[in-house]
mmCIF file of C-alpha atoms and ligand atoms in Angstrom:
data_model
loop_
_atom_site.group_PDB
_atom_site.id
_atom_site.type_symbol
_atom_site.label_atom_id
_atom_site.label_comp_id
_atom_site.label_asym_id
_atom_site.label_seq_id
_atom_site.Cartn_x
_atom_site.Cartn_y
_atom_site.Cartn_z
ATOM 1 C CA MET V 1 -7.068 43.396 -12.192
ATOM 2 C CA THR V 2 -8.631 46.658 -13.578
ATOM 3 C CA GLU V 3 -11.261 44.698 -15.273
ATOM 4 C CA ARG V 4 -12.114 42.654 -12.043
ATOM 5 C CA ILE V 5 -12.350 45.806 -10.075
ATOM 6 C CA ALA V 6 -14.638 47.261 -12.962
ATOM 7 C CA ASN V 7 -17.000 44.339 -12.909
ATOM 8 C CA LEU V 8 -17.040 44.264 -9.131
ATOM 9 C CA LYS V 9 -18.077 48.050 -8.921
ATOM 10 C CA LYS V 10 -20.721 47.098 -11.517
ATOM 11 C CA ARG V 11 -22.046 44.393 -9.282
ATOM 12 C CA PHE V 12 -21.751 46.596 -6.396
ATOM 13 C CA ALA V 13 -24.054 49.312 -8.042
ATOM 14 C CA GLU V 14 -26.590 46.554 -8.747
ATOM 15 C CA LEU V 15 -26.610 45.252 -5.198
ATOM 16 C CA TYR V 16 -26.541 48.438 -3.074
ATOM 17 C CA ALA V 17 -27.904 52.080 -3.346
ATOM 18 C CA SER V 18 -24.661 53.517 -1.946
ATOM 19 C CA PRO V 19 -21.633 54.990 -3.988
ATOM 20 C CA VAL V 20 -18.455 53.222 -3.773
ATOM 21 C CA ALA V 21 -16.129 54.891 -1.162
ATOM 22 C CA GLY V 22 -13.041 52.406 -1.695
ATOM 23 C CA VAL V 23 -11.488 49.250 -2.827
ATOM 24 C CA VAL V 24 -9.121 47.040 -1.005
ATOM 25 C CA SER V 25 -7.169 43.894 -1.753
ATOM 26 C CA ALA V 26 -5.554 41.248 0.108
ATOM 27 C CA PRO V 27 -3.531 38.294 -1.258
ATOM 28 C CA GLY V 28 -3.636 34.490 -0.682
ATOM 29 C CA ARG V 29 -0.221 32.868 -0.068
ATOM 30 C CA VAL V 30 2.001 29.934 -0.520
ATOM 31 C CA ASN V 31 4.555 28.828 2.243
ATOM 32 C CA LEU V 32 7.987 28.105 0.626
ATOM 33 C CA ILE V 33 9.093 26.321 3.756
ATOM 34 C CA GLY V 34 8.405 26.165 7.578
ATOM 35 C CA GLU V 35 5.103 24.191 7.570
ATOM 36 C CA HIS V 36 3.216 23.601 10.966
ATOM 37 C CA THR V 37 5.810 25.712 12.867
ATOM 38 C CA ASP V 38 3.803 28.779 13.272
ATOM 39 C CA TYR V 39 1.852 27.670 16.276
ATOM 40 C CA ASN V 40 5.010 26.361 17.827
ATOM 41 C CA ASP V 41 6.570 29.767 17.866
ATOM 42 C CA GLY V 42 8.839 28.843 15.079
ATOM 43 C CA PHE V 43 9.883 30.520 11.613
ATOM 44 C CA VAL V 44 7.743 30.457 8.350
ATOM 45 C CA LEU V 45 8.815 31.477 4.902
ATOM 46 C CA PRO V 46 5.822 32.220 2.724
ATOM 47 C CA ILE V 47 5.170 34.613 -0.234
ATOM 48 C CA ALA V 48 1.907 36.385 -0.904
ATOM 49 C CA ILE V 49 0.757 35.304 -4.352
ATOM 50 C CA ASP V 50 -0.886 37.278 -7.318
ATOM 51 C CA ARG V 51 -4.268 36.093 -6.439
ATOM 52 C CA CYS V 52 -6.327 38.118 -3.858
ATOM 53 C CA THR V 53 -9.706 38.894 -2.413
ATOM 54 C CA LEU V 54 -10.971 42.276 -3.409
ATOM 55 C CA ALA V 55 -13.499 44.183 -1.592
ATOM 56 C CA VAL V 56 -15.556 47.204 -2.778
ATOM 57 C CA TYR V 57 -17.180 49.257 -0.097
ATOM 58 C CA GLY V 58 -19.575 52.149 0.405
ATOM 59 C CA PRO V 59 -21.442 53.884 3.106
ATOM 60 C CA GLY V 60 -24.347 52.163 4.502
ATOM 61 C CA GLU V 61 -27.375 52.884 6.644
ATOM 62 C CA ASN V 62 -29.359 52.194 9.848
ATOM 63 C CA ARG V 63 -26.198 51.087 11.766
ATOM 64 C CA ARG V 64 -25.834 47.993 9.520
ATOM 65 C CA VAL V 65 -23.099 46.278 7.808
ATOM 66 C CA ASN V 66 -24.210 44.429 4.843
ATOM 67 C CA LEU V 67 -21.961 41.582 3.389
ATOM 68 C CA ALA V 68 -22.021 39.985 0.016
ATOM 69 C CA SER V 69 -19.652 37.885 -2.025
ATOM 70 C CA LEU V 70 -19.531 36.863 -5.644
ATOM 71 C CA GLN V 71 -18.385 33.493 -4.434
ATOM 72 C CA GLN V 72 -21.621 33.134 -2.253
ATOM 73 C CA GLU V 73 -24.281 34.569 -4.433
ATOM 74 C CA GLY V 74 -27.521 34.840 -2.800
ATOM 75 C CA ASP V 75 -26.233 34.130 0.545
ATOM 76 C CA ASN V 76 -25.776 37.816 1.774
ATOM 77 C CA ALA V 77 -25.498 38.618 5.449
ATOM 78 C CA TRP V 78 -25.460 41.560 7.743
ATOM 79 C CA PHE V 79 -24.969 42.617 11.321
ATOM 80 C CA ASP V 80 -26.177 45.461 13.512
ATOM 81 C CA LEU V 81 -23.448 47.877 14.874
ATOM 82 C CA ASP V 82 -25.488 48.442 18.212
ATOM 83 C CA ALA V 83 -25.705 44.771 18.915
ATOM 84 C CA THR V 84 -22.859 42.524 20.063
ATOM 85 C CA ILE V 85 -21.448 40.909 16.973
ATOM 86 C CA GLU V 86 -21.956 36.999 17.112
ATOM 87 C CA LYS V 87 -21.268 34.018 14.829
ATOM 88 C CA GLY V 88 -23.998 32.388 12.863
ATOM 89 C CA SER V 89 -25.105 31.686 9.438
ATOM 90 C CA PRO V 90 -24.407 31.869 6.620
ATOM 91 C CA LYS V 91 -20.980 30.359 7.779
ATOM 92 C CA TRP V 92 -18.655 32.529 5.366
ATOM 93 C CA ALA V 93 -19.821 35.599 6.809
ATOM 94 C CA ASN V 94 -18.296 34.643 10.153
ATOM 95 C CA TYR V 95 -14.917 35.541 8.941
ATOM 96 C CA PRO V 96 -15.881 39.124 8.123
ATOM 97 C CA LYS V 97 -17.978 39.322 11.454
ATOM 98 C CA GLY V 98 -15.067 38.027 13.489
ATOM 99 C CA VAL V 99 -12.789 40.681 12.017
ATOM 100 C CA ALA V 100 -15.470 43.302 12.836
ATOM 101 C CA ALA V 101 -15.680 42.074 16.445
ATOM 102 C CA GLY V 102 -11.926 42.231 16.788
ATOM 103 C CA LEU V 103 -11.771 45.674 15.436
ATOM 104 C CA VAL V 104 -14.611 46.934 17.910
ATOM 105 C CA GLU V 105 -12.608 45.329 20.774
ATOM 106 C CA LYS V 106 -9.652 47.563 19.570
ATOM 107 C CA GLY V 107 -11.712 50.615 19.812
ATOM 108 C CA VAL V 108 -12.201 51.217 16.007
ATOM 109 C CA GLU V 109 -15.602 52.687 15.426
ATOM 110 C CA ILE V 110 -16.870 50.681 12.463
ATOM 111 C CA ALA V 111 -19.049 52.730 10.204
ATOM 112 C CA PRO V 112 -22.296 51.514 8.645
ATOM 113 C CA MET V 113 -21.306 50.071 5.346
ATOM 114 C CA ASN V 114 -21.976 47.897 2.390
ATOM 115 C CA ILE V 115 -19.252 45.448 1.334
ATOM 116 C CA LEU V 116 -18.920 43.228 -1.824
ATOM 117 C CA PHE V 117 -16.203 40.491 -2.027
ATOM 118 C CA ASP V 118 -14.587 38.834 -4.822
ATOM 119 C CA SER V 119 -11.819 36.281 -4.699
ATOM 120 C CA ASP V 120 -9.591 34.546 -7.314
ATOM 121 C CA VAL V 121 -7.829 32.547 -4.537
ATOM 122 C CA PRO V 122 -9.269 29.037 -4.927
ATOM 123 C CA ILE V 123 -11.485 28.695 -2.018
ATOM 124 C CA GLY V 124 -10.681 25.779 0.517
ATOM 125 C CA GLY V 125 -7.582 25.079 -1.842
ATOM 126 C CA GLY V 126 -4.982 25.619 0.957
ATOM 127 C CA LEU V 127 -3.884 29.085 -0.538
ATOM 128 C CA SER V 128 -5.530 30.809 2.339
ATOM 129 C CA SER V 129 -8.627 32.263 0.819
ATOM 130 C CA SER V 130 -9.836 32.625 4.434
ATOM 131 C CA ALA V 131 -7.009 34.833 5.630
ATOM 132 C CA SER V 132 -7.345 37.033 2.494
ATOM 133 C CA LEU V 133 -11.050 37.372 3.135
ATOM 134 C CA GLU V 134 -10.309 38.531 6.830
ATOM 135 C CA VAL V 135 -7.523 40.955 5.791
ATOM 136 C CA ALA V 136 -9.705 42.465 3.066
ATOM 137 C CA THR V 137 -12.536 42.929 5.653
ATOM 138 C CA ALA V 138 -10.316 44.538 7.858
ATOM 139 C CA LEU V 139 -8.871 46.997 5.320
ATOM 140 C CA ALA V 140 -12.332 47.999 4.219
ATOM 141 C CA MET V 141 -13.500 48.668 7.733
ATOM 142 C CA LEU V 142 -10.564 50.606 8.625
ATOM 143 C CA GLY V 143 -10.690 52.478 5.198
ATOM 144 C CA ALA V 144 -14.428 53.433 6.032
ATOM 145 C CA ALA V 145 -13.454 54.443 9.503
ATOM 146 C CA ASP V 146 -10.254 56.358 8.397
ATOM 147 C CA ARG V 147 -8.214 54.472 10.981
ATOM 148 C CA GLU V 148 -4.904 52.585 10.714
ATOM 149 C CA ILE V 149 -3.554 49.810 12.781
ATOM 150 C CA ASP V 150 -0.121 48.327 13.013
ATOM 151 C CA ASP V 151 0.604 45.486 10.509
ATOM 152 C CA TYR V 152 1.043 42.784 13.122
ATOM 153 C CA GLU V 153 -1.803 43.737 15.192
ATOM 154 C CA LEU V 154 -4.074 43.733 12.283
ATOM 155 C CA ALA V 155 -2.822 40.118 11.550
ATOM 156 C CA LEU V 156 -3.566 39.109 15.073
ATOM 157 C CA ILE V 157 -7.016 40.531 14.780
ATOM 158 C CA CYS V 158 -7.664 38.519 11.678
ATOM 159 C CA GLN V 159 -6.123 35.331 13.168
ATOM 160 C CA LYS V 160 -8.398 35.755 16.189
ATOM 161 C CA ALA V 161 -11.438 35.968 13.961
ATOM 162 C CA GLU V 162 -10.394 32.685 12.309
ATOM 163 C CA HIS V 163 -10.284 30.951 15.972
ATOM 164 C CA ASP V 164 -13.131 32.490 17.478
ATOM 165 C CA PHE V 165 -15.694 32.918 14.683
ATOM 166 C CA ALA V 166 -14.751 30.249 12.158
ATOM 167 C CA GLY V 167 -13.477 27.564 14.690
ATOM 168 C CA THR V 168 -10.020 27.132 13.046
ATOM 169 C CA PRO V 169 -7.250 27.278 15.611
ATOM 170 C CA CYS V 170 -4.646 28.551 12.935
ATOM 171 C CA GLY V 171 -1.186 30.022 13.468
ATOM 172 C CA ILE V 172 -0.322 33.620 12.461
ATOM 173 C CA MET V 173 1.327 32.866 9.178
ATOM 174 C CA ASP V 174 -1.547 33.213 6.699
ATOM 175 C CA GLN V 175 -2.871 36.575 7.996
ATOM 176 C CA ALA V 176 0.795 38.009 8.578
ATOM 177 C CA ILE V 177 1.830 37.414 4.989
ATOM 178 C CA SER V 178 -1.493 38.721 3.508
ATOM 179 C CA VAL V 179 -0.903 42.000 5.401
ATOM 180 C CA MET V 180 2.901 42.274 5.186
ATOM 181 C CA GLY V 181 3.845 40.518 1.990
ATOM 182 C CA GLN V 182 6.181 42.442 -0.463
ATOM 183 C CA ALA V 183 6.475 42.073 -4.288
ATOM 184 C CA GLY V 184 9.583 40.106 -5.239
ATOM 185 C CA LYS V 185 10.090 38.957 -1.485
ATOM 186 C CA ALA V 186 9.635 36.031 0.700
ATOM 187 C CA LEU V 187 8.762 36.849 4.156
ATOM 188 C CA LEU V 188 10.772 35.263 6.932
ATOM 189 C CA LEU V 189 8.370 35.543 9.990
ATOM 190 C CA ASP V 190 9.378 34.837 13.473
ATOM 191 C CA CYS V 191 6.021 33.549 14.899
ATOM 192 C CA ARG V 192 7.407 34.126 18.438
ATOM 193 C CA ASP V 193 7.698 37.827 18.438
ATOM 194 C CA GLY V 194 6.460 38.885 14.879
ATOM 195 C CA ALA V 195 9.859 39.957 13.778
ATOM 196 C CA VAL V 196 9.928 40.068 9.956
ATOM 197 C CA THR V 197 12.807 39.888 7.444
ATOM 198 C CA HIS V 198 12.194 40.267 3.439
ATOM 199 C CA ILE V 199 14.192 37.950 1.645
ATOM 200 C CA PRO V 200 14.666 38.398 -2.133
ATOM 201 C CA PHE V 201 12.585 35.891 -4.244
ATOM 202 C CA ASP V 202 12.565 37.560 -7.717
ATOM 203 C CA ASP V 203 15.036 35.601 -9.741
ATOM 204 C CA PRO V 204 13.715 35.688 -13.405
ATOM 205 C CA GLY V 205 15.508 32.205 -14.006
ATOM 206 C CA LEU V 206 13.319 30.635 -11.402
ATOM 207 C CA VAL V 207 9.583 29.528 -11.474
ATOM 208 C CA LEU V 208 7.283 28.678 -8.700
ATOM 209 C CA LEU V 209 4.540 26.306 -9.736
ATOM 210 C CA VAL V 210 1.552 25.772 -7.725
ATOM 211 C CA VAL V 211 -0.248 22.252 -8.189
ATOM 212 C CA ASP V 212 -3.634 22.229 -6.804
ATOM 213 C CA THR V 213 -4.692 18.645 -6.109
ATOM 214 C CA LYS V 214 -8.470 19.715 -6.248
ATOM 215 C CA VAL V 215 -8.922 17.296 -3.321
ATOM 216 C CA LYS V 216 -9.657 17.983 0.306
ATOM 217 C CA HIS V 217 -9.705 14.903 2.548
ATOM 218 C CA ASP V 218 -11.690 14.675 5.740
ATOM 219 C CA LEU V 219 -9.443 14.833 8.856
ATOM 220 C CA THR V 220 -10.194 11.380 10.328
ATOM 221 C CA ASP V 221 -8.397 11.986 13.776
ATOM 222 C CA GLY V 222 -9.151 15.636 14.606
ATOM 223 C CA GLY V 223 -6.331 16.535 12.061
ATOM 224 C CA TYR V 224 -5.051 19.970 12.825
ATOM 225 C CA ALA V 225 -6.048 20.517 16.325
ATOM 226 C CA ALA V 226 -4.898 16.916 17.362
ATOM 227 C CA ARG V 227 -1.363 17.724 16.039
ATOM 228 C CA ARG V 228 -1.426 21.174 17.751
ATOM 229 C CA ASP V 229 -2.199 19.488 21.065
ATOM 230 C CA GLN V 230 0.549 16.795 20.480
ATOM 231 C CA CYS V 231 3.094 19.617 19.864
ATOM 232 C CA TYR V 232 2.211 21.295 23.217
ATOM 233 C CA SER V 233 2.076 18.161 25.147
ATOM 234 C CA ALA V 234 5.473 17.189 23.648
ATOM 235 C CA ALA V 235 6.738 20.761 24.647
ATOM 236 C CA ALA V 236 5.452 20.427 28.233
ATOM 237 C CA LYS V 237 7.213 16.868 28.672
ATOM 238 C CA LEU V 238 10.412 18.381 27.165
ATOM 239 C CA GLY V 239 10.152 21.229 29.824
ATOM 240 C CA VAL V 240 10.202 23.906 27.273
ATOM 241 C CA LYS V 241 7.652 26.575 26.577
ATOM 242 C CA MET V 242 7.186 25.659 22.875
ATOM 243 C CA LEU V 243 8.854 23.460 20.439
ATOM 244 C CA ARG V 244 10.797 26.306 19.091
ATOM 245 C CA ASP V 245 12.856 26.008 22.341
ATOM 246 C CA ALA V 246 13.728 22.362 21.702
ATOM 247 C CA ASP V 247 16.516 20.813 19.688
ATOM 248 C CA ALA V 248 17.365 17.510 18.208
ATOM 249 C CA ASP V 249 19.473 16.416 21.179
ATOM 250 C CA MET V 250 16.575 16.905 23.498
ATOM 251 C CA LEU V 251 14.514 14.404 21.641
ATOM 252 C CA ALA V 252 16.938 11.721 21.917
ATOM 253 C CA SER V 253 16.279 10.741 25.338
ATOM 254 C CA THR V 254 12.771 11.379 26.326
ATOM 255 C CA ASP V 255 9.443 9.798 27.594
ATOM 256 C CA LEU V 256 7.520 11.340 24.709
ATOM 257 C CA SER V 257 4.813 9.107 23.210
ATOM 258 C CA ASP V 258 5.539 7.755 19.589
ATOM 259 C CA LYS V 259 3.191 10.461 18.165
ATOM 260 C CA GLU V 260 4.588 13.107 20.285
ATOM 261 C CA LEU V 261 8.028 12.216 19.117
ATOM 262 C CA MET V 262 7.133 12.145 15.462
ATOM 263 C CA ARG V 263 5.387 15.645 15.631
ATOM 264 C CA ALA V 264 8.323 17.187 17.743
ATOM 265 C CA ARG V 265 10.855 15.640 15.441
ATOM 266 C CA HIS V 266 9.117 17.427 12.535
ATOM 267 C CA VAL V 267 8.733 20.708 14.050
ATOM 268 C CA VAL V 268 12.340 20.925 15.227
ATOM 269 C CA SER V 269 13.879 19.895 12.059
ATOM 270 C CA GLU V 270 11.340 21.921 10.020
ATOM 271 C CA ILE V 271 12.452 25.193 11.990
ATOM 272 C CA ALA V 272 16.006 24.366 11.235
ATOM 273 C CA ARG V 273 15.275 23.773 7.432
ATOM 274 C CA THR V 274 13.452 27.126 7.288
ATOM 275 C CA LEU V 275 16.615 29.046 8.510
ATOM 276 C CA GLN V 276 18.854 27.016 6.291
ATOM 277 C CA GLY V 277 16.324 27.809 3.389
ATOM 278 C CA VAL V 278 16.916 31.556 3.958
ATOM 279 C CA ASP V 279 20.693 31.148 3.613
ATOM 280 C CA ALA V 280 20.240 29.148 0.482
ATOM 281 C CA LEU V 281 17.926 31.797 -1.127
ATOM 282 C CA ASN V 282 20.231 34.666 -0.187
ATOM 283 C CA ASP V 283 22.951 32.692 -1.856
ATOM 284 C CA GLY V 284 20.971 31.839 -4.852
ATOM 285 C CA ASP V 285 21.607 28.311 -4.109
ATOM 286 C CA TYR V 286 18.351 26.794 -5.329
ATOM 287 C CA ALA V 287 19.646 23.192 -5.362
ATOM 288 C CA THR V 288 20.220 23.233 -1.700
ATOM 289 C CA PHE V 289 16.799 25.027 -1.334
ATOM 290 C CA GLY V 290 15.235 22.250 -3.452
ATOM 291 C CA LYS V 291 16.748 19.602 -1.281
ATOM 292 C CA LEU V 292 15.162 21.222 1.833
ATOM 293 C CA MET V 293 11.955 21.380 0.112
ATOM 294 C CA TYR V 294 12.052 17.584 -0.599
ATOM 295 C CA ALA V 295 13.149 16.818 3.232
ATOM 296 C CA SER V 296 10.201 19.146 4.331
ATOM 297 C CA HIS V 297 7.717 17.032 2.402
ATOM 298 C CA LYS V 298 9.196 13.847 3.699
ATOM 299 C CA SER V 299 8.975 14.916 7.347
ATOM 300 C CA LEU V 300 5.330 16.158 6.697
ATOM 301 C CA ARG V 301 4.424 12.843 5.352
ATOM 302 C CA ASP V 302 6.261 10.480 7.695
ATOM 303 C CA ASP V 303 6.419 12.286 10.929
ATOM 304 C CA TYR V 304 3.634 14.885 10.853
ATOM 305 C CA GLU V 305 1.282 12.579 8.766
ATOM 306 C CA VAL V 306 -0.413 15.407 6.972
ATOM 307 C CA SER V 307 0.352 14.557 3.321
ATOM 308 C CA CYS V 308 -1.888 12.346 1.020
ATOM 309 C CA GLU V 309 -1.433 10.087 -1.931
ATOM 310 C CA GLU V 310 -2.162 12.910 -4.349
ATOM 311 C CA LEU V 311 0.373 15.331 -2.804
ATOM 312 C CA ASP V 312 2.974 12.467 -2.700
ATOM 313 C CA GLU V 313 2.368 11.577 -6.174
ATOM 314 C CA ILE V 314 3.044 15.070 -7.444
ATOM 315 C CA VAL V 315 6.173 15.596 -5.441
ATOM 316 C CA ALA V 316 7.550 12.127 -6.429
ATOM 317 C CA GLN V 317 6.770 12.900 -10.205
ATOM 318 C CA ALA V 318 8.408 16.376 -9.957
ATOM 319 C CA ALA V 319 11.477 14.874 -8.604
ATOM 320 C CA GLN V 320 11.962 13.006 -12.001
ATOM 321 C CA LEU V 321 11.644 15.948 -14.208
ATOM 322 C CA GLU V 322 14.320 18.023 -15.846
ATOM 323 C CA GLY V 323 14.857 21.559 -14.391
ATOM 324 C CA VAL V 324 13.069 20.741 -10.921
ATOM 325 C CA TYR V 325 15.003 21.986 -7.828
ATOM 326 C CA GLY V 326 12.465 20.785 -5.390
ATOM 327 C CA ALA V 327 8.842 20.086 -4.529
ATOM 328 C CA ARG V 328 6.646 19.823 -1.349
ATOM 329 C CA MET V 329 3.089 20.232 0.035
ATOM 330 C CA THR V 330 2.138 23.566 1.027
ATOM 331 C CA GLY V 331 -0.400 24.565 3.707
ATOM 332 C CA GLY V 332 -2.078 22.442 6.216
ATOM 333 C CA GLY V 333 -2.153 19.309 4.190
ATOM 334 C CA PHE V 334 -4.587 16.539 3.618
ATOM 335 C CA GLY V 335 -5.062 17.816 0.040
ATOM 336 C CA GLY V 336 -4.827 21.306 -1.162
ATOM 337 C CA CYS V 337 -1.703 22.265 -2.968
ATOM 338 C CA ALA V 338 1.901 21.359 -3.778
ATOM 339 C CA ILE V 339 4.582 23.746 -4.973
ATOM 340 C CA ILE V 340 7.457 22.982 -7.375
ATOM 341 C CA LEU V 341 10.485 25.174 -7.528
ATOM 342 C CA ALA V 342 12.117 24.906 -11.094
ATOM 343 C CA GLN V 343 14.213 26.485 -13.827
ATOM 344 C CA ALA V 344 11.868 29.043 -15.585
ATOM 345 C CA PRO V 345 12.270 27.758 -19.191
ATOM 346 C CA GLN V 346 11.189 24.245 -18.128
ATOM 347 C CA ALA V 347 7.848 25.501 -16.720
ATOM 348 C CA ASP V 348 5.701 24.427 -19.401
ATOM 349 C CA ASN V 349 7.067 20.927 -19.824
ATOM 350 C CA ILE V 350 6.962 20.476 -16.119
ATOM 351 C CA ALA V 351 3.251 21.585 -15.878
ATOM 352 C CA GLU V 352 2.274 19.336 -18.879
ATOM 353 C CA ALA V 353 4.079 16.274 -17.568
ATOM 354 C CA ILE V 354 2.680 16.900 -14.020
ATOM 355 C CA THR V 355 -0.951 17.233 -15.170
ATOM 356 C CA LYS V 356 -0.749 14.340 -17.702
ATOM 357 C CA ASN V 357 0.612 11.961 -14.908
ATOM 358 C CA TYR V 358 -1.906 13.145 -12.349
ATOM 359 C CA THR V 359 -4.823 12.615 -14.620
ATOM 360 C CA ALA V 360 -3.692 9.090 -15.572
ATOM 361 C CA ARG V 361 -3.399 8.170 -12.047
ATOM 362 C CA PHE V 362 -6.327 9.686 -10.375
ATOM 363 C CA GLY V 363 -8.848 9.967 -13.212
ATOM 364 C CA PHE V 364 -9.247 13.748 -12.947
ATOM 365 C CA PRO V 365 -6.883 16.659 -13.700
ATOM 366 C CA CYS V 366 -4.781 18.780 -11.111
ATOM 367 C CA VAL V 367 -4.530 22.565 -11.809
ATOM 368 C CA VAL V 368 -1.057 23.834 -12.362
ATOM 369 C CA PHE V 369 -0.236 27.571 -12.457
ATOM 370 C CA ALA V 370 2.947 29.674 -12.017
ATOM 371 C CA THR V 371 2.824 32.318 -9.329
ATOM 372 C CA ARG V 372 5.270 34.915 -7.875
ATOM 373 C CA ALA V 373 5.804 36.767 -4.799
ATOM 374 C CA ALA V 374 3.450 39.710 -4.879
ATOM 375 C CA GLY V 375 2.566 42.641 -2.554
ATOM 376 C CA GLY V 376 0.502 42.433 0.635
ATOM 377 C CA GLY V 377 -2.876 44.016 1.336
ATOM 378 C CA GLN V 378 -3.687 47.480 -0.171
ATOM 379 C CA SER V 379 -6.463 50.142 0.007
ATOM 380 C CA GLU V 380 -7.462 52.874 -2.053
ATOM 381 C CA THR V 381 -10.125 55.327 -0.921
ATOM 382 C CA ASN V 382 -12.016 57.185 -3.607
ATOM 383 C CA GLY V 383 -8.993 57.754 -5.992
ATOM 384 C CA ARG V 384 -6.502 58.322 -3.130
ATOM 385 C CA SER V 385 -4.158 55.439 -2.299
HETATM 386 P P1 ADP B 1 -8.517 28.152 2.514
HETATM 387 O O1 ADP B 1 -8.211 29.440 3.358
HETATM 388 O O2 ADP B 1 -7.426 27.191 2.355
HETATM 389 O O3 ADP B 1 -8.990 28.474 1.084
HETATM 390 P P2 ADP B 1 -10.458 27.552 4.401
HETATM 391 O O4 ADP B 1 -11.525 26.291 4.547
HETATM 392 O O5 ADP B 1 -9.526 27.995 5.444
HETATM 393 O O6 ADP B 1 -9.722 27.358 3.001
HETATM 394 O O7 ADP B 1 -11.424 28.762 4.060
HETATM 395 C C1 ADP B 1 -12.435 28.708 3.097
HETATM 396 C C2 ADP B 1 -13.660 29.352 3.546
HETATM 397 O O8 ADP B 1 -13.506 30.906 3.680
HETATM 398 C C3 ADP B 1 -14.973 29.211 2.665
HETATM 399 O O9 ADP B 1 -15.551 28.030 3.003
HETATM 400 C C4 ADP B 1 -15.661 30.387 2.888
HETATM 401 O O10 ADP B 1 -16.568 30.284 4.030
HETATM 402 C C5 ADP B 1 -14.674 31.440 3.318
HETATM 403 N N1 ADP B 1 -14.310 32.284 2.145
HETATM 404 C C6 ADP B 1 -13.093 32.421 1.524
HETATM 405 N N2 ADP B 1 -13.140 33.301 0.558
HETATM 406 C C7 ADP B 1 -14.420 33.655 0.400
HETATM 407 C C8 ADP B 1 -15.029 34.588 -0.419
HETATM 408 N N3 ADP B 1 -14.448 35.157 -1.533
HETATM 409 N N4 ADP B 1 -16.442 34.714 -0.208
HETATM 410 C C9 ADP B 1 -17.082 34.069 0.574
HETATM 411 N N5 ADP B 1 -16.458 33.273 1.534
HETATM 412 C C10 ADP B 1 -15.185 32.937 1.405
HETATM 413 MG MG1 MG B 2 -7.736 29.001 5.596
#
């Protein structure tokens, strides 16, 4: 990390005339269980991972905010603090611009500043590089303005940026965990009221492997937004505010369409699995947690229809391997990443077997890496932290 920061400061000095005023970081995430439940007011159980977006910032001039990223070299952007902040091109800058617009709306006086980002969260890989970019932006802008904002409110501002400026109608999970993650803990988040409980997730006998499929399939039927709408129409027909308020019995006799029933069945069962998963983790009962992971995957595959053959292959293969407790897709789906919970001493064998099998089946390798529950966003202003 120290090396990454030193390199970023060097690049900052090459790009901008200003001195460095601060460095911030915000992590990506994997969700252990509780998928596609956040926008149904349900529960989620993510961890912040040990990969993050860093931002180095310094004072700017002429009422301007300059934005640059090592992942978008040559595609620099800026906006004027005296004009209304609007989305535009380059596309990547819409995330930081959206955050700035949200902060202004909350009465934060953003300072003229220069920002340079660098991320080691895989971009577009389902580990939420977008939320980590938003949270890093917010922390840099708050640092420069010498302001603080309540954690959950900050997550909401970042979520709104993703909705309004990037056009992704995401839930609150990604931004919340990037702000509130704690090292060695998973975060049980109640997406109805923002209540959080930190659940120990630091057993040295365990390993959590992330398997990046390296694929992102096009969403042929409007994917995410379509499912969101099916959930809302199912809730309306069931006479409840959100699917959080439904239960399995209510689904037994309804006039839901086939698709609405499938989506609702996933959400209702996934919320129950998430709460059972918390009990299992608290008891150190990883066998039970693993079974819940497999059940979650099956439900996402068959009822929510957001898996794909690459993810299914990884999960099916993991189930055959020694030392594996459970596996499932994580994130929105249609590609991206799977996670495998396993006994730590078996990590290398599992990674090797998964990669070999995947390459033989699909003709290109997946990427496997171990991760752990890391801390949430952090800022450091000129030596003070
Ligand atoms: P995910 O959040 O799963 O990584 P998304 O499609 O939600 O995938 O977000 C990826 C987009 O976020 C990128 O296409 C880019 O516009 C933006 N982004 C994320 N990280 C960076 C970064 N470090 N620099 C520039 N843009 C980034
Ligand atoms: Mg994203």
